[in-house]
Amino acid sequence: MTFAGIGAVTGYGWGRDALWQGLLSGKSAASVQSGYGPGRNEDAWVSLVPDGGDHTVSTSRYGRAMHESAREAITDALARGWQPGRTVGLLHAIVLGDVVNWRDFYLVDHGHRRSRDYMRLIPSTPISVLMQEFGFHGPAMNVSAACSSANVALITAQLWLDAGIADDVVCIATDMSATPDMVEHFVRLGAAVADTEPLDACRPFQEGSRGFGFGEASVAFVLSRSVERPYAAVLGGGMSNDAYHVVSVEPTHEQIFECTRRALDNAGVVADDVRYFNAHGTGTRQCDVAERDLLTNMFGDQPHVYALKPLAGHCQGAAAGVEVAAAALGYDRGIVPAAPIVASPHPRLLDGPQPFEGGVTAKLSLGMGGNNSVVLLGPAG
């Protein structure tokens, strides 16, 4: 399965090139936003998607971002020689859905709307609008596995293609939940940091890390076995669950290791084949400990390491989508868009953009509720 097309809407702007140039700049997508904090009277560093998109598609920024990222990916795939098969499916990785629209439904409209406006809230509506525009008739569904949702959607797409359920799959991950309500609770949990610029707070694999900055994104991929100029290939993947705690990572990390073993087996590669480790990289203590353990005891501290949340923010259910898109673009453009090092690092951590040396990339993504996922990427063809 290969990436035939890529589309992205992030805190850097609308379009995959905005994402790419933003990452290469080494500067965070975050800016200071007002109206945050428990009293909604504080400033916060947050990577918000700016307003934009096609207002004839949706009145909500969420709906427009989802639709525009998919449009860009499909247009890109067609330009790269993709010819849609008879059955094109769609997977949408979401966690909380259109939180801004739901908030307004209850607090502004007090639960009363015209039926047409109410239907925009339903998670099936953005999918239906997109399927109608392109005349796709394959299976269409939402996938939700907390912050590992985008990885899980890619693995599900591979299962669909292997089983013959679809000839091609459009895979989208959307999360626009960096609202004051959501950020407040993640800060209180000790996971998110909003009171300083993300590169100062979010330092995966470096000393002094305090946690992650919030981000938003919608990222889309066209996945196919047949395209003239693919970006990269999905070699395989694996999933597991800690069955331990609703938030905390199980301290032995056994299920993260088991997930990685399954992914390697599914991809037909061994740990020594992995050249790059595209980390979950939230910058929280428990995530750093788990990923360092995996790097040392599964990969022998051999792969180059990079994490993108210091730049794009933690985009929750779309986080792995942003990070996989960056990796896939890197295969095509010959650059690893790593974040700059700002403190004493892990010895294998890359310092800013580096020439891409080729080989296999392991993309780890962890999610609340014990969700673990690993996707293995490699060169296409």
XYZ file of C-alpha atoms in Angstrom:
381
model
C 0.000 0.000 0.000
C 1.448 3.359 -0.999
C 0.723 7.039 -0.418
C -0.643 8.243 -3.724
C -1.646 11.702 -2.502
C -1.323 13.884 0.600
C -3.353 16.838 1.851
C -2.947 18.825 5.048
C -4.499 21.645 7.039
C -2.499 22.534 10.172
C -1.523 25.400 12.423
C 0.952 26.359 9.708
C -1.902 26.996 7.268
C -3.986 25.380 4.545
C -2.074 22.937 2.342
C 0.675 20.325 2.614
C 3.321 22.792 1.428
C 2.437 25.127 4.316
C 3.015 22.199 6.673
C 6.287 21.258 4.991
C 7.700 24.790 4.966
C 6.580 25.295 8.547
C 8.393 22.194 9.723
C 11.537 23.122 7.814
C 11.495 26.576 9.421
C 12.179 25.015 12.812
C 9.603 27.340 14.352
C 6.492 26.273 16.211
C 3.093 26.745 14.572
C 1.764 28.045 17.885
C 0.839 31.611 18.677
C -0.540 33.371 21.736
C -4.325 33.037 21.976
C -6.585 34.820 24.449
C -9.530 33.411 26.403
C -7.825 30.358 27.913
C -7.174 29.258 31.502
C -9.740 28.243 34.158
C -11.279 31.716 34.160
C -11.006 32.104 30.360
C -9.028 35.269 31.003
C -5.495 34.033 30.292
C -3.302 33.847 27.215
C -2.117 30.448 25.965
C 0.306 29.130 23.380
C -1.806 27.023 20.977
C -1.383 25.901 17.338
C -4.800 26.695 15.874
C -5.839 26.101 12.272
C -6.556 29.540 10.807
C -9.933 30.254 9.256
C -10.200 29.251 5.610
C -11.545 26.631 3.265
C -14.674 26.400 1.181
C -17.609 27.926 3.046
C -20.066 26.329 0.608
C -18.997 22.934 1.974
C -19.559 23.636 5.658
C -20.232 26.479 8.053
C -17.807 24.881 10.521
C -14.023 25.188 10.420
C -13.862 21.487 11.316
C -15.946 20.429 8.316
C -14.037 22.688 5.941
C -10.648 21.469 7.150
C -11.642 17.820 6.802
C -13.016 18.380 3.312
C -10.143 20.540 2.061
C -7.415 18.147 3.238
C -9.187 15.325 1.387
C -9.680 17.431 -1.742
C -5.986 18.291 -1.770
C -4.947 14.648 -1.310
C -7.247 13.435 -4.090
C -6.152 16.186 -6.500
C -2.527 15.409 -5.654
C -3.018 11.673 -6.243
C -4.647 12.231 -9.626
C -1.748 14.490 -10.646
C 0.689 11.750 -9.623
C -0.983 9.176 -11.866
C -3.588 7.625 -9.596
C -6.604 6.140 -11.344
C -9.374 5.377 -8.842
C -10.476 1.754 -8.726
C -14.060 0.567 -8.834
C -14.396 0.691 -5.041
C -12.898 3.664 -3.211
C -13.428 3.552 0.553
C -13.070 6.278 3.144
C -11.787 6.156 6.716
C -12.025 9.195 8.971
C -9.969 9.127 12.174
C -11.674 11.281 14.817
C -11.876 11.421 18.594
C -14.064 14.288 19.823
C -15.493 15.471 16.517
C -16.637 19.040 15.921
C -16.290 20.282 19.501
C -16.717 23.980 18.659
C -19.970 23.335 16.814
C -21.294 21.097 19.613
C -20.383 23.753 22.200
C -22.313 26.380 20.244
C -25.237 23.996 19.787
C -25.678 23.739 23.553
C -24.484 27.117 24.854
C -25.496 29.489 22.038
C -28.464 27.755 20.399
C -29.610 25.994 23.597
C -30.168 22.759 21.697
C -32.447 24.286 19.051
C -31.439 24.428 15.384
C -32.921 23.885 11.974
C -32.594 20.240 10.979
C -30.137 21.146 8.226
C -27.822 22.912 10.687
C -28.209 20.173 13.282
C -27.137 17.528 10.753
C -23.738 19.226 10.379
C -22.948 17.995 13.900
C -23.369 14.318 13.068
C -20.023 12.554 12.434
C -21.340 10.846 9.293
C -22.158 14.153 7.576
C -18.632 15.265 6.539
C -18.007 11.770 5.197
C -21.237 11.785 3.209
C -20.561 15.232 1.721
C -17.109 14.120 0.566
C -18.331 10.817 -0.872
C -21.025 12.674 -2.802
C -18.574 15.176 -4.287
C -16.291 12.495 -5.712
C -18.847 9.760 -6.379
C -17.048 7.195 -4.212
C -19.193 4.191 -3.284
C -16.891 2.057 -1.141
C -17.213 1.540 2.626
C -17.087 4.722 4.701
C -16.659 4.910 8.460
C -15.067 6.712 11.395
C -12.163 5.227 13.378
C -11.420 6.258 16.952
C -8.519 5.122 19.145
C -7.615 8.300 21.054
C -4.313 9.870 19.982
C -3.338 6.751 18.023
C -6.383 7.106 15.752
C -4.547 8.156 12.581
C -2.131 5.222 12.793
C -5.049 2.877 13.439
C -6.883 4.255 10.396
C -3.840 3.521 8.206
C -3.671 -0.038 9.530
C -7.406 -0.449 8.920
C -6.956 0.810 5.352
C -4.299 -1.839 4.805
C -6.705 -4.487 6.101
C -9.386 -3.278 3.686
C -7.031 -3.454 0.720
C -5.661 -6.874 1.719
C -9.182 -8.253 2.153
C -10.418 -6.807 -1.151
C -13.018 -4.683 0.630
C -11.752 -1.638 -1.273
C -9.482 -1.003 -4.253
C -8.278 2.339 -2.842
C -8.842 4.150 0.441
C -8.999 7.838 1.287
C -7.790 8.071 4.872
C -8.352 11.314 6.821
C -7.540 12.319 10.387
C -9.174 15.453 11.795
C -8.927 17.049 15.235
C -9.887 20.655 15.951
C -10.239 20.381 19.714
C -7.718 22.966 20.961
C -10.495 24.905 22.671
C -10.165 26.541 26.103
C -12.360 23.806 27.588
C -10.164 20.965 26.334
C -6.810 22.624 26.936
C -7.721 23.422 30.547
C -8.216 19.774 31.448
C -5.064 18.499 29.754
C -3.067 21.180 31.560
C -4.638 20.080 34.852
C -3.695 16.476 34.057
C -0.083 17.599 33.835
C 0.249 16.553 30.177
C -0.216 19.826 28.281
C 1.657 23.099 28.703
C 0.121 26.371 27.535
C 2.054 29.050 29.418
C 5.172 29.145 27.252
C 6.355 28.740 23.658
C 6.201 25.007 22.736
C 9.893 24.592 21.950
C 10.628 25.722 25.507
C 8.151 23.271 27.048
C 7.929 20.280 24.718
C 11.356 18.662 24.516
C 10.969 14.956 23.676
C 14.207 13.044 24.353
C 15.742 16.174 25.912
C 16.261 17.488 29.416
C 13.725 19.863 30.907
C 10.635 18.727 28.996
C 7.316 19.587 30.676
C 4.736 18.206 28.243
C 3.104 19.114 24.945
C 1.517 22.147 23.384
C -1.945 21.768 21.852
C -2.387 21.712 18.083
C -5.087 21.219 15.464
C -4.984 19.536 12.066
C -6.743 17.637 9.346
C -4.509 15.406 7.232
C -5.576 13.168 4.354
C -3.969 10.394 2.341
C -4.989 8.540 -0.783
C -3.809 4.969 -0.280
C -3.476 2.692 -3.280
C -1.503 -0.210 -4.676
C -1.278 1.475 -8.056
C 0.056 4.979 -8.725
C 2.797 6.197 -11.032
C 4.658 8.377 -8.517
C 3.941 7.308 -4.929
C 5.463 9.132 -1.987
C 6.269 6.102 0.154
C 4.858 2.737 1.173
C 3.077 1.491 4.279
C 4.897 -1.785 4.897
C 2.731 -2.933 7.794
C 1.527 -2.131 11.264
C 0.480 -3.420 14.657
C -1.851 -2.488 17.513
C -2.237 -3.438 21.160
C -3.776 -2.191 24.390
C -2.177 -1.917 27.823
C -5.431 -2.794 29.660
C -3.932 -0.906 32.591
C -5.218 2.653 33.085
C -7.365 5.283 31.362
C -4.447 7.735 31.144
C -1.161 6.275 32.362
C 1.192 4.068 30.354
C 1.682 0.579 31.807
C 5.120 0.814 33.471
C 6.676 -2.390 32.074
C 5.852 -1.223 28.500
C 5.297 -4.841 27.515
C 2.324 -4.118 25.257
C 4.214 -1.343 23.465
C 6.938 -3.913 22.780
C 4.349 -6.488 21.706
C 2.723 -3.950 19.379
C 6.107 -3.215 17.816
C 6.895 -6.906 17.370
C 3.565 -7.403 15.607
C 4.205 -4.429 13.345
C 7.650 -5.691 12.365
C 6.268 -9.172 11.647
C 3.399 -7.747 9.618
C 5.785 -5.585 7.602
C 8.250 -8.422 7.037
C 11.184 -6.496 8.488
C 13.378 -6.866 11.570
C 14.341 -4.275 14.145
C 17.801 -3.837 12.619
C 16.148 -2.688 9.369
C 14.640 0.394 11.024
C 16.667 3.492 10.161
C 14.384 6.174 11.612
C 12.146 6.351 14.670
C 9.325 8.874 14.186
C 8.381 9.230 17.841
C 5.063 9.828 19.534
C 7.107 12.461 21.355
C 4.674 14.235 23.658
C 7.486 15.368 25.923
C 5.746 13.982 29.017
C 7.862 11.989 31.433
C 6.026 8.689 31.049
C 6.091 8.904 27.245
C 9.801 9.720 27.197
C 10.557 6.792 29.527
C 8.504 4.374 27.410
C 10.017 5.460 24.096
C 13.574 5.431 25.404
C 12.952 1.907 26.703
C 11.673 0.818 23.290
C 14.571 2.459 21.475
C 17.165 0.807 23.697
C 15.711 -2.667 24.146
C 13.949 -3.207 20.810
C 16.102 -1.183 18.418
C 19.454 -1.108 20.202
C 19.529 2.707 20.054
C 20.384 2.476 16.359
C 17.668 4.482 14.539
C 17.783 8.231 14.082
C 15.085 9.779 16.279
C 12.818 12.748 15.616
C 9.611 14.113 17.086
C 7.378 16.771 15.542
C 5.024 17.795 18.348
C 7.355 20.649 19.413
C 6.642 22.172 15.986
C 3.108 21.223 14.891
C 1.742 20.722 18.395
C -0.017 17.662 19.705
C -2.935 17.397 17.300
C -4.621 14.682 19.353
C -6.513 12.263 17.051
C -4.780 13.761 13.999
C -1.278 13.781 15.542
C 0.000 10.644 13.819
C -1.514 11.907 10.568
C 0.658 15.038 10.698
C 3.731 13.012 11.596
C 3.180 10.312 8.960
C 2.587 13.010 6.328
C 5.910 14.621 7.247
C 7.678 11.262 6.969
C 6.056 10.428 3.617
C 6.929 13.856 2.214
C 10.453 13.297 3.482
C 10.798 10.124 1.418
C 9.758 12.085 -1.654
C 11.808 15.235 -0.971
C 14.903 13.703 0.591
C 14.715 15.560 3.907
C 13.816 14.555 7.467
C 12.009 17.630 8.874
C 13.177 17.178 12.472
C 12.693 19.759 15.210
C 15.740 21.636 16.498
C 17.454 20.456 19.666
C 17.161 22.974 22.507
C 18.556 21.030 25.498
C 20.762 18.042 26.332
C 19.405 15.279 24.041
C 19.268 11.550 23.462
C 22.381 10.735 21.404
C 20.344 9.666 18.354
C 18.005 12.677 18.296
C 18.241 14.639 15.048
C 18.904 18.365 15.295
C 16.712 20.153 12.760
C 16.147 19.136 9.122
C 18.606 16.534 7.875
C 19.246 14.771 4.538
C 17.163 11.604 4.377
C 19.336 8.483 4.196
C 16.583 6.097 3.102
C 15.423 2.896 4.737
C 12.545 1.975 7.035
C 10.780 4.382 9.404
C 8.933 3.183 12.505
C 6.081 5.493 13.522
C 4.920 4.947 17.115
C 1.653 6.477 18.281
C 0.189 6.066 21.762
C -3.292 6.996 22.894
C -5.176 7.435 26.130
C -6.933 4.307 27.286
C -3.829 2.209 26.650
C -3.954 2.337 22.850
C -0.632 1.469 21.217
C 0.100 1.487 17.481
C 3.129 1.240 15.221
C 3.215 1.771 11.467
C 6.281 0.844 9.376
C 7.001 3.065 6.359
C 9.483 2.445 3.583
C 10.404 3.483 0.062
C 7.772 2.741 -2.591
C 8.703 0.227 -5.241
